[in-house]
CSV table of C-alpha atoms in Angstrom, one decimal:
chain,number,residue,atom,x,y,z
A,1,MET,CA,0.0,0.0,0.0
A,2,THR,CA,2.9,2.4,0.7
A,3,ALA,CA,4.2,2.0,-2.8
A,4,TYR,CA,0.7,2.7,-4.2
A,5,ILE,CA,0.4,5.8,-2.2
A,6,PHE,CA,3.8,7.0,-3.3
A,7,ARG,CA,3.0,6.5,-7.0
A,8,ARG,CA,-0.3,8.3,-6.6
A,9,LEU,CA,1.4,11.2,-4.9
A,10,LEU,CA,3.9,11.4,-7.8
A,11,LEU,CA,1.0,11.3,-10.3
A,12,ILE,CA,-0.5,14.4,-8.6
A,13,ILE,CA,2.3,16.6,-10.0
A,14,PRO,CA,1.7,16.1,-13.8
A,15,THR,CA,-2.1,16.0,-13.2
A,16,LEU,CA,-2.1,19.4,-11.4
A,17,PHE,CA,0.3,20.9,-14.0
A,18,ALA,CA,-1.9,19.8,-16.9
A,19,ILE,CA,-5.0,21.3,-15.2
A,20,MET,CA,-3.3,24.6,-14.7
A,21,VAL,CA,-1.9,24.7,-18.3
A,22,LEU,CA,-5.4,23.9,-19.7
A,23,ASN,CA,-7.1,26.6,-17.6
A,24,PHE,CA,-4.3,29.1,-18.2
A,25,GLY,CA,-4.7,28.6,-22.0
A,26,ILE,CA,-8.5,29.0,-21.9
A,27,VAL,CA,-8.3,32.3,-20.1
A,28,GLN,CA,-6.2,33.7,-22.9
A,29,PHE,CA,-9.3,33.6,-25.1
A,30,ALA,CA,-11.6,35.3,-22.5
A,31,PRO,CA,-12.2,39.0,-23.3
A,32,GLY,CA,-11.9,41.8,-20.7
A,33,GLY,CA,-8.8,41.1,-18.6
A,34,PRO,CA,-7.8,43.2,-15.6
A,35,VAL,CA,-6.0,45.8,-17.8
A,36,ASP,CA,-9.2,46.3,-19.8
A,37,GLN,CA,-11.1,46.7,-16.6
A,38,ILE,CA,-8.9,49.5,-15.5
A,39,LEU,CA,-9.0,51.2,-18.9
A,40,ALA,CA,-12.8,50.9,-19.0
A,41,GLN,CA,-12.9,52.6,-15.7
A,42,LEU,CA,-10.7,55.4,-16.9
A,43,GLU,CA,-13.0,55.9,-19.8
A,44,GLY,CA,-16.0,55.9,-17.5
A,45,THR,CA,-17.5,52.7,-18.9
A,46,GLY,CA,-16.2,50.2,-16.3
A,47,ILE,CA,-18.5,47.9,-14.3
A,48,ASP,CA,-19.0,48.4,-10.6
A,49,ALA,CA,-16.4,45.8,-9.8
A,50,THR,CA,-13.6,48.0,-11.0
A,51,SER,CA,-14.5,50.7,-8.5
A,52,ARG,CA,-12.6,48.7,-6.0
A,53,VAL,CA,-9.4,49.8,-7.7
A,54,SER,CA,-8.0,53.0,-6.4
A,55,GLY,CA,-7.5,56.0,-8.7
A,56,VAL,CA,-5.3,56.0,-11.7
A,57,GLY,CA,-4.0,59.3,-12.9
A,58,GLY,CA,-1.1,61.5,-13.6
A,59,GLY,CA,0.8,58.5,-14.9
A,60,ASP,CA,0.8,56.8,-11.4
A,61,ILE,CA,-1.1,53.6,-11.1
A,62,ALA,CA,-2.3,52.0,-7.8
A,63,SER,CA,-4.5,49.0,-7.5
A,64,GLY,CA,-6.6,48.0,-4.5
A,65,GLY,CA,-4.3,44.9,-4.2
A,66,GLY,CA,-1.3,47.1,-3.5
A,67,GLY,CA,0.4,46.4,-6.8
A,68,ALA,CA,0.2,42.7,-7.8
A,69,LYS,CA,3.4,41.2,-8.9
A,70,GLN,CA,2.1,37.7,-9.2
A,71,SER,CA,2.4,36.3,-12.7
A,72,THR,CA,-1.0,36.0,-14.4
A,73,PRO,CA,-2.6,35.2,-17.7
A,74,GLY,CA,-2.5,37.6,-20.6
A,75,ASP,CA,-5.1,40.1,-21.6
A,76,ALA,CA,-7.0,38.9,-24.6
A,77,SER,CA,-8.0,42.4,-25.7
A,78,ALA,CA,-4.5,43.9,-25.8
A,79,ASN,CA,-4.8,44.6,-29.5
A,80,THR,CA,-7.7,47.0,-29.0
A,81,ARG,CA,-6.1,49.3,-26.4
A,82,GLY,CA,-4.3,51.5,-28.9
A,83,THR,CA,-7.7,52.6,-30.4
A,84,ARG,CA,-9.0,54.0,-27.2
A,85,GLY,CA,-7.2,57.3,-27.3
A,86,LEU,CA,-5.4,56.8,-24.0
A,87,ASP,CA,-1.8,57.7,-23.4
A,88,PRO,CA,0.3,54.7,-24.6
A,89,GLU,CA,2.7,55.3,-21.7
A,90,LEU,CA,-0.1,55.1,-19.2
A,91,ILE,CA,-1.3,51.8,-20.8
A,92,ALA,CA,2.2,50.4,-20.7
A,93,LYS,CA,2.5,51.3,-17.0
A,94,ILE,CA,-0.8,49.5,-16.2
A,95,GLU,CA,0.4,46.4,-18.1
A,96,ALA,CA,3.7,46.4,-16.3
A,97,GLN,CA,2.0,46.7,-13.0
A,98,PHE,CA,-0.1,43.6,-13.7
A,99,GLY,CA,2.8,41.7,-15.2
A,100,PHE,CA,1.5,41.7,-18.8
A,101,ASP,CA,4.7,43.2,-20.2
A,102,LYS,CA,6.3,39.8,-20.1
A,103,PRO,CA,5.9,36.9,-22.5
A,104,LEU,CA,3.1,34.4,-22.0
A,105,HIS,CA,5.3,31.4,-21.1
A,106,GLU,CA,7.4,33.5,-18.7
A,107,ARG,CA,4.3,34.6,-16.8
A,108,PHE,CA,3.0,31.0,-16.5
A,109,LEU,CA,6.4,29.6,-15.3
A,110,HIS,CA,6.7,32.4,-12.8
A,111,MET,CA,3.2,31.7,-11.5
A,112,MET,CA,3.8,28.0,-11.1
A,113,THR,CA,7.1,28.5,-9.5
A,114,SER,CA,5.5,30.8,-6.9
A,115,TYR,CA,2.6,28.4,-6.4
A,116,VAL,CA,4.9,25.5,-5.6
A,117,VAL,CA,5.9,27.3,-2.4
A,118,PHE,CA,2.3,28.5,-1.9
A,119,ASP,CA,3.1,32.1,-2.7
A,120,PHE,CA,-0.2,33.2,-4.3
A,121,GLY,CA,0.5,36.9,-4.6
A,122,GLU,CA,-1.9,39.8,-4.1
A,123,SER,CA,-5.5,40.3,-5.4
A,124,PHE,CA,-5.9,42.8,-8.2
A,125,PHE,CA,-9.1,44.3,-7.0
A,126,LYS,CA,-9.3,43.5,-3.3
A,127,SER,CA,-7.1,44.8,-0.6
A,128,GLY,CA,-4.9,42.0,0.7
A,129,SER,CA,-3.1,38.8,-0.2
A,130,VAL,CA,-4.9,35.9,-1.9
A,131,VAL,CA,-4.2,33.6,1.1
A,132,GLY,CA,-5.6,36.2,3.5
A,133,LEU,CA,-8.8,36.5,1.4
A,134,VAL,CA,-9.2,32.7,1.3
A,135,PHE,CA,-8.8,32.3,5.0
A,136,ASP,CA,-11.2,35.2,5.6
A,137,LYS,CA,-13.9,33.5,3.6
A,138,MET,CA,-13.1,29.9,4.7
A,139,PRO,CA,-15.3,29.8,7.9
A,140,VAL,CA,-18.5,30.5,5.9
A,141,SER,CA,-17.9,27.8,3.3
A,142,ILE,CA,-16.6,25.3,5.9
A,143,SER,CA,-19.8,25.9,8.0
A,144,LEU,CA,-22.0,25.2,5.0
A,145,GLY,CA,-19.9,22.2,3.9
A,146,ILE,CA,-19.7,20.4,7.3
A,147,TRP,CA,-23.3,20.9,8.2
A,148,THR,CA,-24.6,19.9,4.8
A,149,THR,CA,-22.3,16.9,4.5
A,150,LEU,CA,-23.2,15.7,8.0
A,151,LEU,CA,-27.0,16.1,7.4
A,152,VAL,CA,-26.9,14.5,4.0
A,153,TYR,CA,-25.2,11.4,5.3
A,154,LEU,CA,-27.4,11.2,8.4
A,155,ILE,CA,-30.5,11.4,6.2
A,156,SER,CA,-29.4,9.5,3.1
A,157,ILE,CA,-27.8,6.4,4.7
A,158,PRO,CA,-30.7,5.4,7.0
A,159,LEU,CA,-33.2,6.2,4.3
A,160,GLY,CA,-31.3,4.3,1.6
A,161,ILE,CA,-31.0,1.2,3.9
A,162,ARG,CA,-34.7,1.4,4.7
A,163,LYS,CA,-35.6,1.7,1.0
A,164,ALA,CA,-33.5,-1.4,0.2
A,165,VAL,CA,-35.0,-3.5,3.0
A,166,ARG,CA,-38.5,-2.5,1.9
A,167,ASP,CA,-37.9,-2.4,-1.8
A,168,GLY,CA,-41.2,-2.3,-3.8
A,169,THR,CA,-43.4,-1.3,-0.9
A,170,ALA,CA,-45.5,1.8,-0.5
A,171,PHE,CA,-42.8,3.4,1.6
A,172,ASP,CA,-40.2,2.8,-1.2
A,173,ILE,CA,-42.5,4.2,-3.8
A,174,TRP,CA,-43.5,7.5,-2.1
A,175,THR,CA,-40.0,8.2,-0.9
A,176,SER,CA,-38.7,7.6,-4.4
A,177,GLY,CA,-41.1,10.3,-5.6
A,178,VAL,CA,-39.6,12.7,-3.0
A,179,ILE,CA,-36.1,11.8,-4.2
A,180,VAL,CA,-37.0,12.4,-7.8
A,181,VAL,CA,-38.2,15.9,-7.0
A,182,GLY,CA,-35.1,16.6,-4.9
A,183,TYR,CA,-32.8,15.3,-7.7
A,184,ALA,CA,-34.6,17.2,-10.5
A,185,ILE,CA,-34.9,20.6,-8.9
A,186,PRO,CA,-31.5,22.5,-8.4
A,187,GLY,CA,-30.6,23.5,-4.9
A,188,PHE,CA,-30.7,27.2,-5.7
A,189,MET,CA,-34.4,26.9,-6.8
A,190,PHE,CA,-35.2,25.4,-3.4
A,191,ALA,CA,-33.3,28.4,-1.9
A,192,VAL,CA,-35.5,30.9,-3.7
A,193,MET,CA,-38.6,29.0,-2.7
A,194,LEU,CA,-37.5,28.9,1.0
A,195,ILE,CA,-36.9,32.7,0.9
A,196,VAL,CA,-40.3,33.4,-0.6
A,197,VAL,CA,-42.1,31.2,1.9
A,198,PHE,CA,-40.1,31.6,5.1
A,199,ALA,CA,-37.9,34.8,4.8
A,200,GLY,CA,-40.5,37.5,4.2
A,201,GLY,CA,-40.7,37.0,0.5
A,202,SER,CA,-44.5,36.6,0.4
A,203,TYR,CA,-45.7,34.6,3.3
A,204,PHE,CA,-43.8,34.2,6.6
A,205,GLN,CA,-41.0,36.1,8.3
A,206,VAL,CA,-39.4,33.3,10.3
A,207,PHE,CA,-35.8,33.2,9.3
A,208,PRO,CA,-33.3,35.9,8.3
A,209,LEU,CA,-32.9,36.7,4.6
A,210,ARG,CA,-29.1,37.1,4.4
A,211,GLY,CA,-25.8,36.8,6.3
A,212,LEU,CA,-24.3,34.3,8.6
A,213,VAL,CA,-25.0,36.2,11.8
A,214,SER,CA,-27.0,39.2,12.9
A,215,SER,CA,-25.6,42.7,13.1
A,216,ASN,CA,-25.6,42.7,16.9
A,217,TRP,CA,-23.9,39.3,17.1
A,218,SER,CA,-20.9,40.6,19.1
A,219,ASP,CA,-23.3,41.9,21.8
A,220,LEU,CA,-25.0,38.6,22.4
A,221,THR,CA,-24.2,36.0,25.1
A,222,LEU,CA,-22.4,32.8,24.1
A,223,TRP,CA,-25.7,30.9,24.0
A,224,GLY,CA,-27.3,33.8,22.0
A,225,LYS,CA,-24.5,33.6,19.5
A,226,VAL,CA,-25.0,29.9,19.0
A,227,VAL,CA,-28.7,30.3,18.5
A,228,ASP,CA,-28.3,33.3,16.2
A,229,TYR,CA,-25.7,31.4,14.1
A,230,LEU,CA,-28.0,28.3,13.8
A,231,TRP,CA,-31.0,30.5,13.0
A,232,HIS,CA,-29.2,32.0,10.0
A,233,MET,CA,-27.9,28.6,8.8
A,234,VAL,CA,-31.4,26.9,8.6
A,235,LEU,CA,-32.4,28.1,5.2
A,236,PRO,CA,-29.1,27.8,3.2
A,237,ILE,CA,-28.3,24.4,4.7
A,238,THR,CA,-31.9,23.1,4.1
A,239,ALA,CA,-31.6,24.2,0.4
A,240,MET,CA,-28.2,22.4,0.1
A,241,VAL,CA,-29.4,19.2,1.8
A,242,ILE,CA,-32.5,19.0,-0.3
A,243,GLY,CA,-30.5,19.3,-3.4
A,244,GLY,CA,-27.8,16.8,-2.3
A,245,PHE,CA,-29.4,13.9,-0.5
A,246,ALA,CA,-31.1,12.3,-3.5
A,247,SER,CA,-28.1,10.8,-5.2
A,248,LEU,CA,-26.5,9.5,-2.0
A,249,THR,CA,-29.8,7.9,-1.0
A,250,MET,CA,-30.1,6.0,-4.2
A,251,LEU,CA,-26.5,5.0,-4.1
A,252,THR,CA,-27.0,3.6,-0.7
A,253,LYS,CA,-30.1,1.7,-1.7
A,254,ASN,CA,-28.6,0.2,-4.8
A,255,SER,CA,-25.5,-0.8,-2.9
A,256,PHE,CA,-27.5,-2.6,-0.3
A,257,LEU,CA,-29.8,-4.2,-2.8
A,258,GLU,CA,-26.8,-5.6,-4.7
A,259,GLU,CA,-25.4,-7.2,-1.5
A,260,ILE,CA,-28.8,-8.5,-0.3
A,261,GLY,CA,-29.0,-10.7,-3.3
A,262,LYS,CA,-25.6,-12.3,-2.9
A,263,GLN,CA,-25.0,-15.9,-1.9
A,264,TYR,CA,-23.3,-15.2,1.5
A,265,VAL,CA,-26.5,-13.4,2.6
A,266,LEU,CA,-28.7,-16.4,1.8
A,267,THR,CA,-26.2,-18.6,3.6
A,268,ALA,CA,-26.3,-16.4,6.7
A,269,LYS,CA,-30.1,-16.5,6.7
A,270,ALA,CA,-30.1,-20.3,6.3
A,271,LYS,CA,-28.0,-20.6,9.4
A,272,GLY,CA,-30.7,-18.9,11.4
A,273,LEU,CA,-29.4,-15.4,11.8
A,274,SER,CA,-32.0,-12.7,12.2
A,275,GLU,CA,-32.7,-10.1,9.5
A,276,ARG,CA,-31.1,-7.4,11.6
A,277,GLY,CA,-28.1,-9.5,12.3
A,278,VAL,CA,-27.6,-10.3,8.7
A,279,LEU,CA,-28.1,-6.7,7.7
A,280,TYR,CA,-25.7,-5.0,10.1
A,281,GLY,CA,-23.4,-8.0,10.7
A,282,HIS,CA,-22.7,-9.0,7.2
A,283,ILE,CA,-24.2,-6.7,4.6
A,284,PHE,CA,-23.5,-3.3,6.1
A,285,ARG,CA,-19.7,-3.3,5.8
A,286,ASN,CA,-19.7,-4.4,2.2
A,287,ALA,CA,-22.6,-2.2,1.1
A,288,MET,CA,-21.2,0.9,2.9
A,289,LEU,CA,-17.8,0.6,1.3
A,290,ILE,CA,-18.5,2.8,-1.7
A,291,VAL,CA,-20.6,5.2,0.3
A,292,VAL,CA,-18.1,5.9,3.1
A,293,ALA,CA,-15.0,5.9,0.8
A,294,GLY,CA,-16.7,8.6,-1.3
A,295,PHE,CA,-17.0,10.9,1.7
A,296,PRO,CA,-13.8,13.0,1.0
A,297,SER,CA,-14.7,13.8,-2.6
A,298,ALA,CA,-18.4,14.5,-1.6
A,299,PHE,CA,-17.2,17.0,1.0
A,300,VAL,CA,-15.0,18.8,-1.5
A,301,SER,CA,-17.9,18.9,-4.0
A,302,ILE,CA,-20.3,20.4,-1.4
A,303,LEU,CA,-17.8,22.7,0.0
A,304,PHE,CA,-16.4,24.4,-3.1
A,305,THR,CA,-19.0,23.9,-5.8
A,306,GLY,CA,-22.4,23.2,-4.3
A,307,SER,CA,-22.4,26.3,-2.2
A,308,LEU,CA,-21.8,28.9,-4.9
A,309,PHE,CA,-25.4,29.8,-5.7
A,310,ILE,CA,-26.4,29.4,-2.1
A,311,GLU,CA,-23.8,31.9,-1.0
A,312,ILE,CA,-24.9,34.4,-3.6
A,313,ILE,CA,-28.6,34.0,-2.9
A,314,PHE,CA,-28.2,34.3,0.9
A,315,SER,CA,-25.4,36.9,0.7
A,316,LEU,CA,-23.0,34.6,2.5
A,317,ASP,CA,-19.4,35.9,2.0
A,318,GLY,CA,-17.7,32.6,1.4
A,319,LEU,CA,-15.3,30.9,-1.0
A,320,GLY,CA,-18.0,30.3,-3.6
A,321,LEU,CA,-18.8,34.0,-3.8
A,322,LEU,CA,-15.1,34.9,-3.7
A,323,GLY,CA,-14.5,32.7,-6.8
A,324,PHE,CA,-17.5,34.0,-8.6
A,325,GLU,CA,-16.5,37.7,-8.1
A,326,ALA,CA,-12.9,36.8,-9.1
A,327,ALA,CA,-14.1,35.3,-12.4
A,328,LEU,CA,-16.4,38.2,-13.0
A,329,ASN,CA,-13.8,40.8,-12.3
A,330,ARG,CA,-10.9,38.9,-14.0
A,331,ASP,CA,-9.0,38.9,-10.7
A,332,TYR,CA,-6.5,36.4,-12.0
A,333,PRO,CA,-4.4,35.9,-8.8
A,334,VAL,CA,-7.6,34.8,-6.9
A,335,MET,CA,-8.9,32.7,-9.8
A,336,PHE,CA,-5.7,30.7,-10.3
A,337,ALA,CA,-4.6,30.5,-6.7
A,338,THR,CA,-8.0,29.0,-5.6
A,339,LEU,CA,-8.0,26.7,-8.7
A,340,TYR,CA,-4.5,25.5,-7.8
A,341,PHE,CA,-5.1,25.0,-4.1
A,342,PHE,CA,-8.5,23.3,-4.4
A,343,THR,CA,-7.5,21.1,-7.3
A,344,LEU,CA,-4.5,19.9,-5.2
A,345,LEU,CA,-6.8,19.4,-2.2
A,346,GLY,CA,-9.2,17.4,-4.4
A,347,LEU,CA,-6.5,15.2,-5.8
A,348,ILE,CA,-5.2,14.4,-2.3
A,349,LEU,CA,-8.7,13.7,-1.0
A,350,ASN,CA,-9.2,11.3,-3.9
A,351,LEU,CA,-6.2,9.4,-2.7
A,352,VAL,CA,-7.6,9.5,0.9
A,353,GLY,CA,-10.8,7.9,-0.5
A,354,ASP,CA,-8.8,5.0,-2.0
A,355,VAL,CA,-7.0,4.5,1.3
A,356,MET,CA,-10.4,4.5,3.1
A,357,TYR,CA,-11.4,1.6,0.8
A,358,VAL,CA,-8.6,-0.5,2.2
A,359,VAL,CA,-9.3,0.7,5.8
A,360,ILE,CA,-12.9,-0.4,5.5
A,361,ASP,CA,-12.2,-3.6,3.7
A,362,PRO,CA,-8.6,-4.9,4.0
A,363,ARG,CA,-9.3,-7.5,1.3
A,364,ILE,CA,-8.9,-4.7,-1.3
A,365,ASP,CA,-5.4,-4.5,-2.7
A,366,PHE,CA,-4.7,-1.7,-5.2
A,367,GLU,CA,-1.1,-2.8,-5.8
A,368,SER,CA,-2.1,-6.3,-7.0
A,369,ARG,CA,-4.7,-4.8,-9.3
A,370,GLU,CA,-2.2,-2.5,-10.8
A,371,GLY,CA,0.1,-5.4,-11.4
């Protein structure tokens, strides 16, 4: 197993590099880079996002990020800048500040060299380092991810087992209808519905509309802070759980159904073991293998992708909203640093998932399969 883990760790390097190269190349074709954002602001046509950048004038350029020196992708609209009637020297200074005065390959190699030592540079349009921004937003996304993952597993596993045991009964049929609805409707649609019904949209004002805590949170007692935090988390977590429990429930059911029909289960029943003894003494470990081993990747998916629209809808300032704003504003240091970090984290957690297979069932041997 040690040799397998070592090989997988080595494989992470070219995989991560290929992902970064692919995304770096795609960005070259995206119009409206950070330099164009600044130039549009100077011409009075910039979007609101560019207002975060401090004034540019008199030939002196200063960005909200304090002058980003991190290597970044090129600006796809560079060939149109000369037609804007702006001072070419001013444009050249802006390009130099953002690092676009260097060749494409040099910018990419400098970026990757810095990322290897986890030096992610400064944000173009937000004040502070990329690492600082990520850590500031992390608590919100972690709160959503942990609570959602915990509730999804606590609901889906017992429900999936119950559906497998009572396959074809009325309980299985009506719960399948609920699951189909949960699977078909996106989580953000449930979020909008919950706001309309329970957050003062049209009917009841039971839960707050936005934010993670109330404005007077610092003045509350410890118990008051806990209650206030949970009160704010009810609607976003409910929306994420409804949108995420369906697939895991069906995975659990199908996994148990597959094991129930195997010969060793029939043999155990023939020896006089009770249904419960067979279910939890023999079937459970084998059937739960794929469910439990998939926990790391499921958590990453919920944490960094599933919460994007939920954070936007409920105005939760987390990683999803940070990444969305970075893509919208062409804040390349934030875009590529978060891509690098979370891709690396995802690759490592995939390896952790494989290790969990062996921990749950020692009969699995990845090394012999590779051979």
